[in-house]
Amino acid sequence: MDERTRADVERAEAALVEHYPRLVRLAYLVLPPSMGRHRRVLTAHGLVQRALPRTGRRRHPDGGLPAQRGPLPENGYDLVRLRTLRLALAHEGRAGRGLPAVPQVWGLRLFPRAGGADELALEQALSAVPASVRAALGLWQLEGLDEDAVRALLERAGATDPEAAQRAAEQLDRDTGAGAAALLNSGEFDPCTVQTRPTDLLRRRQRLRAAVALAAVAAIGAVVAALPGGDGAPVGRPSTPAEQALDPAKLLRTRNEQWSDTARVDFTAWPARGRQAGDKELLGRALRVWAAPPAGTRITASAGTSTRPPDHPPQLLYAGLIDNVMVVVLHDGERLVRYAEPEDATPTLHFARVDDADLTTGAALVIGRGNGWMRYLLAPWISDVAVRDLLAPGAPPHGLHVAPDGVTDRIPQPPPAGGGCGHWPVAQFRPSTRIGAPVPPFLLADLNDLVPVHLTYVPPPPAGAAGPVAGQREATDPAALATWARTACGLGALRGAGVRSVGNWAFAVQRLPEGGGSATWVCTRADTWRGPGSATVRFLPPAVRPGDPGRTAGRSDGTAACSRYGPHVVGDVPWRSPSGKWYLLAAGSPDVDGLDATGALRATGKGPALAAPAPGPAPAAEVVGRLRNGGACGRSGRRGGGPARGAARGVRLGQESGQKVSGFAVRVALRRAGAGTGGPPARAPGT
């Protein structure tokens, strides 16, 4: 037991008042970040105020905490610091419990001033370590204690394994490039200088109404139970599927290692992760908002994705704190649902369709997003992730740190629409060797949806090749990266369209007249999760810089063009040689055996390429491809702009025919049908 005289308590009170901000900052640092900033602020103040000892003998010091070990502190400040530290450490693992008795704040939310990127990164790192490590870092960097003093104080405060906590704190300090001492003394970690915002007014009103209704139901139940013959026993009935879908206890959870021993490698193989995966209050709140979004809830859905309520218990993928936002990610077998609960704003829901996901398209999801940055949550089968710039194909990728719960460091986003195109960052993923068959690294790009887009590549056909081309492969070899460097900026037009994958098919290589070098014809195919896709044909002449864009020859939406179901495509552009002479250039896919130009400019050629002298930049000509089986490739797609804007004349995406027909008949038939086909025939191995 522990005795303290009135003089001891008075000295402790004086020290507490004098160093109150310092003690509250230490308590705020040690408390679990998963509590949220508002609750951490109030709890930190409450713990410091409760740290003041009492006079006389006490059987249970510190409000029920174990008695101190070793001699009593020598002065008042050491005493209140030790008691504050012990109270804060005791909150580890029980952050969901109520606040201390004082202070109480109703109708307002309090939180420290927001810091910069370094402070946010440190806060994220602190949330992933135990309270003892945060305490060691605070005693070292805030209190200025040496190693022996930190270790002794942690031991007296009841921390488990103080030496390990101290080593982890030192490692955390080394990983903080800006210096932990300066960051911990910033406004981001100052719970005495706070901002205020109102609580969610609509939710508060709804809770009040619900409390009144619950009280009325309870009163009626009590009256019924008091009636003669009423024993108050509940009438058992089976719960409906809709009720089960809203029960957090019934959420589906996949075991941690299931991904390494399953034939279905997609989101169903993801385990539940995050520090709040057991927080039933948070999970229940997310399910209720999904089922019946309150007024003001921001709802975003990828193109073609339903926002209907859950009709069966979904699978839990993640629940935790991401950049001061509580995030829950659920999967119902067809959709991903991301619930975000900012402290000072209304909740948000983001829906994305992910049926038929696979090892690559189910490898990551966007767990957090900010101004110019985002974070991924990785699939458990990803062993390594790096970031590279598509516009710098020769630059090596740089590694990216991943937290133990699978959340990456911040990744820069591509430039916004209208903001130029000086860089285009993408993530390069390497699957674990435990996945089974060898799978090469692959690229995913963020296009403002919840799920990133898989990038692929099909190389040019060998010289003189005929028939189907080789299957698509991952866009990570030098040839693929060189092609993507010249087409990456076109990805901006696909933002928010619910795109699943985008592939570059280099369907032809053409020698240019007058020794102008070689040009590559590329068809970029974008497939959506809902089925329809779009195709864009580009002409890539020799480039001065790796990222020089090509010329768009045309685009077709809602089509099977450039897919494996119709691998026939023809494109044509006007081109000016170094001597100033104009040509009409055209090329077709490997099954094209000849090209015919009709109209104001008439020309014909054998093989999949044509170069005809032209009177100017825009000859009124139509180009039709003749297939080896006697069919024809006609037009399907919009023309680009004139040469002044760097666009080409058009693209012809053909459909195979069993009979020889005129170019006019093919064009009329395709215009009436409004569709075409073409493109590479197969998926990449392993995808």
XYZ file of C-alpha atoms in Angstrom:
687
model
C 0.000 0.000 0.000
C 0.984 3.599 -0.600
C 0.928 6.628 1.763
C 1.242 10.247 0.685
C 1.201 13.268 2.923
C -0.699 16.441 2.197
C 2.627 18.108 1.340
C 3.298 15.394 -1.290
C -0.101 15.953 -2.855
C 0.319 19.738 -2.879
C 3.689 19.401 -4.627
C 2.119 17.034 -7.157
C -0.750 19.451 -7.773
C 1.654 22.339 -8.342
C 3.665 20.234 -10.797
C 0.505 19.124 -12.596
C -0.719 22.702 -13.034
C 2.684 23.964 -14.147
C 3.320 21.151 -16.640
C -0.269 20.388 -17.607
C 0.170 20.847 -21.432
C 3.297 18.690 -21.333
C 1.521 15.866 -19.478
C -1.559 15.999 -21.700
C 0.609 15.799 -24.824
C 2.337 12.684 -23.424
C -0.998 11.062 -22.549
C -2.396 11.905 -26.013
C 0.611 10.246 -27.662
C 0.342 7.032 -25.624
C -3.438 6.605 -26.014
C -4.551 4.376 -28.929
C -4.949 6.405 -32.176
C -7.898 4.156 -33.049
C -9.954 6.092 -30.487
C -10.174 9.023 -32.871
C -8.795 12.486 -32.185
C -11.885 13.815 -30.367
C -11.946 10.994 -27.829
C -8.173 11.013 -27.438
C -8.239 14.733 -26.611
C -10.907 14.325 -23.928
C -9.391 11.131 -22.538
C -5.896 12.681 -22.333
C -7.219 15.624 -20.316
C -9.245 13.295 -18.100
C -6.289 11.004 -17.373
C -3.980 13.861 -16.408
C -6.619 15.308 -14.079
C -7.095 11.866 -12.498
C -3.330 11.516 -12.024
C -3.395 13.761 -8.953
C -2.878 11.470 -5.917
C -4.895 11.542 -2.708
C -3.736 11.801 0.871
C -3.800 8.916 3.315
C -3.758 5.182 2.760
C -5.357 3.728 -0.397
C -5.974 0.075 -1.058
C -6.294 0.524 -4.805
C -4.034 3.322 -6.042
C -4.694 4.899 -9.393
C -8.344 3.943 -9.402
C -7.775 0.184 -9.366
C -4.447 -0.020 -11.190
C -1.681 -2.203 -9.724
C 0.481 -0.624 -7.043
C 3.720 1.048 -8.029
C 6.831 -1.039 -8.192
C 10.053 0.237 -6.683
C 10.557 3.425 -4.652
C 8.236 6.412 -4.879
C 9.175 9.213 -7.258
C 11.321 11.899 -5.711
C 9.295 14.963 -6.739
C 5.768 15.971 -7.636
C 6.263 16.013 -11.407
C 7.785 12.527 -11.497
C 4.811 11.290 -9.515
C 2.072 12.719 -11.779
C 4.014 11.752 -14.917
C 4.257 8.144 -13.719
C 0.563 8.022 -12.829
C -0.403 9.616 -16.175
C 1.716 7.119 -18.034
C 0.206 4.144 -16.159
C -3.339 5.339 -16.786
C -2.669 5.881 -20.506
C -1.005 2.477 -20.909
C -4.008 0.865 -19.253
C -6.215 2.050 -22.173
C -4.391 -0.210 -24.651
C -6.863 -2.776 -25.973
C -9.931 -1.130 -24.448
C -10.188 2.021 -26.566
C -13.888 1.409 -27.142
C -14.845 2.055 -23.516
C -16.305 5.274 -22.208
C -14.466 8.501 -21.511
C -13.271 9.464 -18.017
C -15.771 11.243 -15.786
C -14.249 14.631 -16.654
C -14.211 16.545 -18.852
C -17.461 16.119 -20.789
C -18.245 17.915 -24.061
C -21.690 17.705 -25.674
C -22.561 18.790 -29.204
C -18.968 19.575 -30.227
C -16.030 17.625 -31.595
C -12.511 18.653 -30.587
C -9.351 17.841 -32.486
C -5.818 19.255 -32.772
C -4.781 21.338 -35.722
C -3.977 19.311 -38.814
C -0.318 18.859 -39.612
C 1.494 18.293 -42.868
C 2.461 15.138 -44.718
C 5.264 14.276 -42.252
C 2.957 14.530 -39.229
C 0.318 12.386 -40.928
C 2.930 9.770 -41.825
C 4.150 9.657 -38.212
C 0.569 9.359 -36.936
C 0.020 6.416 -39.307
C 3.213 4.757 -38.098
C 2.261 5.293 -34.432
C -1.112 3.669 -34.990
C 0.626 0.430 -36.007
C 2.751 0.005 -32.834
C 1.790 -0.868 -29.219
C 1.232 1.756 -26.545
C 4.536 0.890 -24.853
C 6.442 1.894 -28.002
C 4.565 5.199 -28.207
C 5.317 5.756 -24.517
C 9.017 5.049 -25.022
C 9.159 7.477 -27.945
C 7.374 10.179 -25.912
C 9.606 9.785 -22.862
C 12.661 9.943 -25.077
C 11.716 12.732 -27.487
C 9.258 14.799 -25.412
C 10.615 14.295 -21.895
C 14.296 14.081 -22.874
C 15.056 11.004 -20.723
C 18.020 8.767 -21.447
C 17.757 5.049 -22.217
C 18.114 3.837 -18.639
C 15.553 6.323 -17.314
C 13.063 5.443 -20.071
C 13.433 1.725 -19.423
C 13.059 2.150 -15.642
C 10.013 4.368 -15.952
C 8.297 2.020 -18.411
C 8.917 -0.890 -16.054
C 7.447 1.000 -13.077
C 4.439 2.016 -15.196
C 3.641 -1.624 -15.937
C 4.697 -1.758 -19.604
C 5.476 -5.197 -20.980
C 9.042 -5.757 -22.255
C 10.401 -2.182 -21.915
C 13.628 -3.058 -23.742
C 11.775 -4.246 -26.835
C 9.572 -1.153 -26.722
C 12.641 1.058 -26.552
C 14.271 -0.665 -29.525
C 11.062 -0.316 -31.558
C 10.862 3.380 -30.654
C 14.432 3.922 -31.847
C 13.634 2.188 -35.134
C 10.502 4.306 -35.530
C 12.565 7.444 -34.952
C 15.078 6.377 -37.608
C 12.261 5.755 -40.084
C 10.957 9.297 -39.547
C 12.915 11.382 -41.996
C 11.804 14.763 -40.605
C 12.732 13.852 -36.996
C 10.248 12.569 -34.455
C 11.123 15.196 -31.835
C 10.082 18.124 -34.027
C 6.956 16.349 -35.258
C 5.770 15.338 -31.783
C 6.095 18.955 -30.645
C 3.948 20.198 -33.545
C 0.281 21.185 -33.417
C -0.760 17.774 -34.790
C 0.031 16.242 -31.362
C -1.047 19.167 -29.127
C -4.369 18.309 -27.424
C -4.378 21.629 -25.581
C -4.710 23.712 -28.756
C -7.773 22.354 -30.458
C -10.322 23.211 -33.115
C -14.045 22.688 -32.680
C -16.741 21.475 -35.025
C -20.329 20.422 -34.391
C -21.190 16.764 -34.227
C -23.282 15.227 -36.994
C -26.510 17.164 -36.448
C -28.688 14.859 -38.521
C -27.331 11.738 -36.859
C -27.768 13.353 -33.428
C -31.405 14.119 -34.225
C -31.952 10.577 -35.484
C -30.387 9.103 -32.351
C -32.630 11.256 -30.182
C -35.707 10.043 -32.038
C -34.491 6.454 -31.819
C -33.922 6.809 -28.062
C -37.443 8.158 -27.586
C -38.894 5.323 -29.668
C -36.831 2.745 -27.748
C -38.018 4.140 -24.437
C -41.617 3.937 -25.635
C -41.154 0.332 -26.728
C -39.551 -0.545 -23.403
C -42.447 1.045 -21.523
C -45.019 -0.849 -23.567
C -43.075 -4.067 -23.013
C -43.040 -3.489 -19.280
C -46.790 -2.922 -19.273
C -47.412 -6.094 -21.290
C -45.153 -8.104 -19.001
C -47.102 -6.842 -16.007
C -50.468 -7.990 -17.420
C -52.005 -11.191 -16.047
C -50.537 -14.186 -17.797
C -47.706 -12.140 -19.266
C -44.389 -13.580 -18.162
C -42.296 -11.171 -20.282
C -40.606 -13.961 -22.170
C -39.598 -13.006 -25.726
C -41.302 -14.797 -28.546
C -38.664 -16.602 -30.556
C -38.666 -16.124 -34.308
C -36.002 -16.643 -36.956
C -34.282 -13.473 -38.126
C -34.744 -12.460 -41.742
C -31.826 -12.328 -44.232
C -32.027 -8.526 -44.169
C -31.645 -8.517 -40.363
C -28.741 -10.945 -40.529
C -27.030 -8.723 -43.109
C -26.976 -5.878 -40.556
C -25.572 -7.980 -37.710
C -21.804 -7.347 -37.335
C -21.455 -10.688 -35.542
C -22.496 -12.480 -38.754
C -19.922 -10.821 -41.033
C -17.974 -13.382 -43.042
C -14.264 -13.622 -42.278
C -11.716 -15.557 -44.331
C -8.889 -17.297 -42.481
C -5.511 -15.630 -42.866
C -3.761 -18.225 -45.048
C -6.653 -19.345 -47.237
C -5.263 -17.457 -50.244
C -2.259 -19.824 -50.438
C -4.435 -22.931 -50.758
C -7.420 -22.046 -52.919
C -8.314 -22.244 -56.597
C -10.184 -18.913 -56.381
C -7.680 -16.110 -55.915
C -9.779 -12.961 -55.704
C -11.388 -10.770 -53.028
C -13.042 -13.822 -51.433
C -9.548 -14.950 -50.351
C -8.779 -11.709 -48.473
C -8.654 -12.035 -44.675
C -10.163 -9.414 -42.372
C -7.479 -6.900 -41.402
C -7.166 -3.621 -39.520
C -6.998 -2.682 -35.836
C -10.786 -2.158 -35.668
C -11.770 -5.489 -37.238
C -13.289 -6.477 -33.885
C -15.080 -3.173 -33.220
C -18.715 -4.276 -33.475
C -19.969 -0.742 -32.855
C -18.065 0.612 -35.872
C -18.977 -2.368 -38.062
C -22.645 -2.124 -37.131
C -22.618 1.590 -37.923
C -21.120 0.913 -41.356
C -23.743 -1.742 -42.112
C -26.614 0.523 -41.022
C -25.400 3.428 -43.139
C -25.061 1.089 -46.120
C -28.594 -0.241 -45.600
C -30.211 3.168 -44.989
C -27.855 6.100 -45.688
C -28.856 9.097 -43.537
C -29.410 12.465 -45.146
C -26.140 14.084 -46.170
C -24.247 10.825 -46.737
C -21.970 11.139 -49.755
C -22.437 8.163 -52.082
C -20.124 7.368 -54.993
C -20.565 4.409 -57.311
C -18.381 3.287 -60.190
C -20.133 3.157 -63.532
C -22.651 0.314 -63.695
C -22.468 -0.483 -59.952
C -25.602 -0.920 -57.844
C -25.940 0.828 -54.463
C -28.669 -1.488 -53.152
C -28.583 -2.500 -49.458
C -27.011 -5.833 -48.453
C -29.319 -8.840 -48.666
C -26.951 -11.265 -46.906
C -24.039 -10.938 -44.481
C -21.071 -9.530 -46.439
C -17.409 -10.373 -46.015
C -15.224 -8.064 -43.915
C -11.954 -7.064 -45.603
C -10.712 -4.169 -43.451
C -11.626 -1.923 -40.526
C -9.193 0.654 -39.188
C -7.967 4.224 -39.014
C -6.557 5.630 -42.265
C -5.260 9.218 -42.128
C -7.609 10.119 -39.249
C -10.603 8.549 -41.019
C -12.290 5.374 -39.801
C -12.598 3.056 -42.813
C -14.515 -0.196 -43.240
C -14.333 -2.237 -46.463
C -16.922 -4.950 -47.149
C -17.393 -7.407 -50.030
C -20.749 -8.959 -50.909
C -19.487 -11.265 -53.668
C -20.262 -8.785 -56.436
C -19.289 -5.376 -55.052
C -16.776 -3.700 -52.794
C -18.239 -1.175 -50.369
C -15.935 1.315 -48.668
C -17.423 3.109 -45.657
C -15.457 6.167 -44.479
C -16.233 8.027 -41.275
C -14.274 11.290 -40.939
C -14.272 12.868 -37.500
C -15.505 16.248 -38.665
C -17.677 15.352 -41.683
C -20.561 13.179 -42.774
C -19.864 9.533 -43.693
C -19.204 8.433 -47.268
C -19.966 5.248 -49.176
C -18.090 4.144 -52.286
C -19.361 1.186 -54.331
C -17.383 -0.667 -56.994
C -18.286 -3.745 -59.006
C -15.656 -6.504 -58.764
C -17.367 -9.688 -59.921
C -15.035 -11.940 -61.919
C -11.944 -10.418 -60.263
C -8.745 -12.442 -60.430
C -5.188 -12.494 -59.130
C -4.336 -9.141 -60.745
C -7.611 -7.216 -60.667
C -8.171 -8.382 -57.088
C -4.660 -7.477 -55.948
C -5.413 -4.070 -54.391
C -8.061 -1.509 -53.583
C -7.857 2.202 -52.774
C -8.140 2.438 -48.981
C -7.533 6.203 -48.694
C -7.294 9.208 -50.943
C -6.279 12.848 -50.459
C -5.143 15.904 -52.347
C -2.746 14.484 -54.929
C -2.113 11.148 -53.172
C -3.716 7.811 -52.401
C -2.993 4.583 -50.513
C -3.593 0.973 -51.515
C -4.682 -1.941 -49.347
C -2.870 -4.946 -50.820
C -4.038 -8.500 -51.271
C -2.288 -10.981 -48.947
C -0.585 -12.657 -51.935
C 1.379 -9.514 -52.887
C 4.966 -9.839 -51.643
C 6.386 -6.593 -53.025
C 5.118 -3.307 -54.472
C 6.961 -0.433 -56.134
C 6.050 2.798 -57.920
C 7.168 3.754 -61.408
C 6.394 6.564 -63.852
C 4.896 5.376 -67.137
C 6.305 8.444 -68.907
C 9.853 7.482 -67.862
C 10.131 3.871 -69.091
C 13.874 3.700 -68.512
C 13.711 4.760 -64.868
C 13.741 1.896 -62.345
C 10.780 1.533 -59.977
C 11.280 2.617 -56.375
C 10.097 0.452 -53.511
C 7.080 1.299 -51.380
C 6.728 0.632 -47.659
C 3.759 -1.509 -46.627
C 2.399 -1.601 -43.068
C 1.757 -4.979 -41.403
C -1.975 -4.620 -42.104
C -1.338 -4.309 -45.863
C -1.725 -0.518 -46.198
C 0.890 1.199 -48.367
C 2.569 4.535 -47.913
C 1.152 7.385 -49.938
C 1.409 7.108 -53.718
C 1.223 10.224 -55.920
C -1.777 10.413 -58.208
C -1.650 11.132 -61.944
C -2.224 14.785 -62.880
C -5.855 15.921 -62.853
C -7.806 16.598 -66.024
C -6.522 19.748 -67.670
C -3.414 19.750 -65.489
C -0.937 18.619 -68.139
C 0.697 15.220 -68.309
C 4.248 15.455 -67.030
C 4.126 12.170 -65.098
C 1.883 9.153 -64.704
C 2.673 7.068 -61.598
C 1.554 3.427 -61.480
C 2.199 0.614 -59.002
C 4.171 -2.500 -59.921
C 3.165 -5.606 -57.961
C 5.060 -8.838 -57.443
C 2.980 -11.862 -56.342
C 4.230 -14.259 -53.693
C 5.862 -17.471 -54.853
C 3.400 -19.294 -52.555
C 0.607 -18.533 -55.018
C 1.518 -21.621 -57.035
C 2.290 -21.179 -60.744
C 4.898 -18.464 -61.424
C 3.230 -15.105 -62.072
C 5.306 -12.204 -63.423
C 5.110 -8.686 -61.972
C 2.202 -6.597 -63.229
C 1.086 -2.956 -63.305
C -2.019 -1.358 -61.791
C -3.060 2.250 -62.396
C -5.378 4.433 -60.319
C -8.199 5.933 -62.399
C -10.257 7.445 -59.530
C -12.217 4.255 -58.846
C -12.122 2.048 -55.771
C -10.233 -0.675 -57.668
C -7.143 0.101 -59.788
C -6.887 -0.855 -63.472
C -4.713 -3.696 -64.800
C -2.388 -2.646 -67.656
C -1.374 -5.225 -70.300
C 0.461 -5.382 -73.629
C 0.463 -7.406 -76.865
C 3.672 -7.098 -78.936
C 3.767 -6.413 -82.686
C 3.408 -9.456 -84.989
C 6.594 -10.894 -86.472
C 7.422 -9.771 -89.994
C 5.264 -11.638 -92.494
C 3.066 -13.160 -89.801
C -0.510 -14.098 -90.640
C -3.393 -15.164 -88.466
C -3.914 -14.598 -84.749
C -1.239 -12.814 -82.755
C 0.285 -13.984 -79.479
C -1.708 -13.585 -76.265
C -1.403 -10.475 -74.165
C 1.191 -10.266 -71.410
C 2.138 -8.015 -68.522
C 3.235 -4.490 -69.382
C 6.549 -4.631 -67.526
C 9.166 -5.478 -70.184
C 11.053 -2.685 -72.013
C 8.956 -2.912 -75.202
C 5.693 -2.715 -73.275
C 6.905 0.201 -71.145
C 8.102 2.069 -74.252
C 4.649 1.742 -75.815
C 2.836 2.725 -72.628
C 5.045 5.806 -72.281
C 3.503 7.149 -75.491
C -0.103 6.223 -74.677
C -0.307 6.737 -70.881
C -1.746 10.241 -71.045
C -4.810 8.827 -72.787
C -5.729 7.007 -69.568
C -7.107 10.262 -68.184
C -10.177 9.966 -70.425
C -11.095 6.700 -68.644
C -11.312 8.128 -65.109
C -14.375 7.059 -63.157
C -15.681 4.830 -65.962
C -15.537 1.545 -64.028
C -12.637 0.215 -66.116
C -11.240 -3.215 -65.248
C -8.216 -3.455 -67.552
C -6.542 -1.528 -70.358
C -4.363 -3.241 -72.945
C -2.079 -1.896 -75.667
C -2.046 -4.054 -78.800
C 0.712 -3.131 -81.243
C -1.099 -4.608 -84.230
C 1.235 -3.393 -87.019
C 4.677 -1.931 -87.685
C 5.064 0.140 -90.863
C 8.155 1.387 -92.691
C 7.675 5.071 -93.489
C 8.379 6.531 -96.966
C 11.572 8.415 -97.795
C 13.531 6.639 -95.055
C 11.391 8.130 -92.303
C 11.948 5.168 -90.002
C 9.354 2.818 -88.557
C 5.981 3.635 -87.059
C 3.880 1.446 -84.761
C 0.108 1.192 -84.883
C -1.436 0.560 -81.462
C -5.004 -0.258 -80.497
C -5.730 0.547 -76.840
C -8.607 -1.521 -75.512
C -10.368 -0.597 -72.222
C -12.624 -3.267 -70.705
C -15.149 -2.349 -68.011
C -16.393 -4.500 -65.145
C -19.895 -4.427 -66.578
C -18.829 -5.780 -70.014
C -18.743 -3.111 -72.752
C -15.465 -1.551 -73.689
C -13.868 1.095 -75.849
C -11.075 1.030 -78.410
C -8.675 3.770 -79.478
C -6.258 3.438 -82.392
C -3.027 5.457 -82.289
C -0.256 6.034 -84.810
C 3.195 6.189 -83.158
C 5.852 7.652 -85.483
C 9.505 7.809 -84.401
C 9.756 9.834 -81.171
C 12.277 12.402 -79.975
C 11.532 11.690 -76.291
C 10.246 8.453 -74.720
C 7.007 10.097 -73.595
C 6.106 11.795 -76.874
C 2.426 11.024 -77.503
C 1.271 9.439 -80.716
C -1.581 10.609 -82.932
C -5.096 9.411 -82.221
C -6.584 7.815 -85.310
C -10.052 7.236 -83.896
C -12.137 5.861 -81.066
C -15.102 3.523 -80.746
C -17.245 3.088 -77.598
C -19.453 0.209 -76.523
C -17.736 -2.220 -78.851
C -15.837 -5.504 -78.913
C -13.191 -3.879 -81.096
C -9.602 -4.903 -80.382
C -10.693 -7.798 -78.198
C -10.150 -11.490 -78.840
C -13.629 -11.739 -80.366
C -12.772 -9.712 -83.461
C -9.054 -9.296 -84.084
C -9.380 -7.202 -87.267
C -8.545 -3.502 -87.362
C -7.459 -0.953 -89.973
C -6.257 2.585 -89.320
C -5.186 5.425 -91.582
C -3.586 8.849 -91.080
C -2.188 11.659 -93.217
C 1.572 11.975 -92.709
C 4.099 14.552 -93.820
C 7.589 13.350 -94.679
C 10.767 15.251 -93.741
C 10.860 16.602 -97.316
C 7.399 18.171 -96.842
C 5.529 15.720 -99.048
C 2.175 14.351 -97.847
C 1.204 10.676 -97.747
C -1.834 8.653 -96.778
C -0.604 5.918 -94.468
C -2.716 2.913 -93.534
C -2.085 -0.375 -91.750
C -4.101 -3.375 -90.651
C -3.885 -6.269 -88.240
C -2.072 -9.496 -89.278
C -5.143 -11.013 -90.989
C -5.372 -8.056 -93.392
C -3.987 -9.128 -96.778
C -4.523 -5.887 -98.683
C -5.742 -2.276 -98.397
C -7.855 -0.237 -100.815
C -8.277 3.550 -100.685
C -11.316 4.963 -102.488
C -12.765 8.430 -102.963
C -10.730 11.476 -103.969
C -7.557 9.487 -103.420
C -7.502 6.033 -104.997
C -4.777 3.539 -104.166
C -4.405 -0.145 -103.537
C -1.718 -2.258 -101.914
C -0.951 -5.827 -101.030
C -0.194 -6.752 -97.452
C -1.157 -5.078 -94.177
C 0.409 -1.657 -94.932
C -0.207 1.105 -97.484
C 1.637 4.371 -98.196
C 0.138 6.468 -101.011
C 1.172 10.004 -102.076
C -1.552 12.509 -101.172
C -2.316 15.989 -102.498
C -2.600 17.454 -99.000
C -3.141 16.780 -95.304
C -6.791 15.696 -95.555
C -7.564 13.738 -98.753
C -11.193 12.606 -99.007
C -10.383 8.874 -99.016
C -11.847 5.785 -97.397
C -9.590 2.818 -96.633
C -10.941 -0.737 -96.468
C -8.920 -3.809 -95.545
C -9.183 -7.111 -97.399
C -8.946 -10.154 -95.112
C -7.158 -13.356 -96.047
C -10.423 -15.343 -95.932
C -12.133 -12.999 -98.391
C -13.863 -10.772 -95.852
C -13.357 -7.042 -95.385
C -12.619 -4.527 -92.630
C -14.860 -1.467 -92.727
C -15.339 1.630 -90.623
C -16.632 1.633 -87.069
C -15.561 4.523 -84.897
C -15.292 8.287 -84.683
C -12.714 10.194 -86.630
C -10.186 12.323 -84.860
C -9.641 16.004 -85.534
C -7.681 17.514 -88.364
C -3.907 17.450 -88.609
C -3.668 20.909 -87.075
C -4.671 19.339 -83.771
C -2.359 16.377 -84.220
C -5.211 13.888 -84.804
C -5.608 11.516 -87.701
C -8.370 10.862 -90.168
C -10.050 7.766 -88.841
C -10.041 4.185 -87.697
C -11.677 1.228 -89.335
C -12.462 -1.628 -87.026
C -13.615 -4.536 -89.136
C -15.855 -7.547 -88.777
C -14.978 -10.737 -90.585
C -17.308 -11.706 -93.406
C -17.657 -14.991 -95.223
C -18.058 -13.334 -98.626
C -16.311 -10.669 -100.622
C -18.215 -7.421 -100.416
C -17.547 -3.896 -101.527
C -16.123 -1.333 -99.119
C -19.344 0.697 -99.476
C -21.506 -2.279 -98.485
C -19.326 -3.016 -95.453
C -19.457 0.607 -94.296
C -23.234 0.740 -94.651
C -23.706 -2.534 -92.782
C -21.446 -1.502 -89.926
C -23.033 1.919 -89.597
C -26.435 0.264 -89.310
C -25.143 -2.244 -86.753
C -23.268 0.445 -84.779
C -20.574 -1.994 -83.656
C -17.373 -3.665 -84.722
C -14.868 -6.159 -83.530
C -11.135 -6.573 -83.393
C -8.158 -6.940 -81.083
C -5.848 -9.345 -79.320
C -7.306 -12.753 -78.652
C -6.299 -13.845 -75.188
C -5.589 -12.770 -71.631
C -2.158 -12.585 -70.111
C -0.903 -15.813 -68.558
C -1.825 -16.017 -64.914
C -4.560 -13.425 -65.092
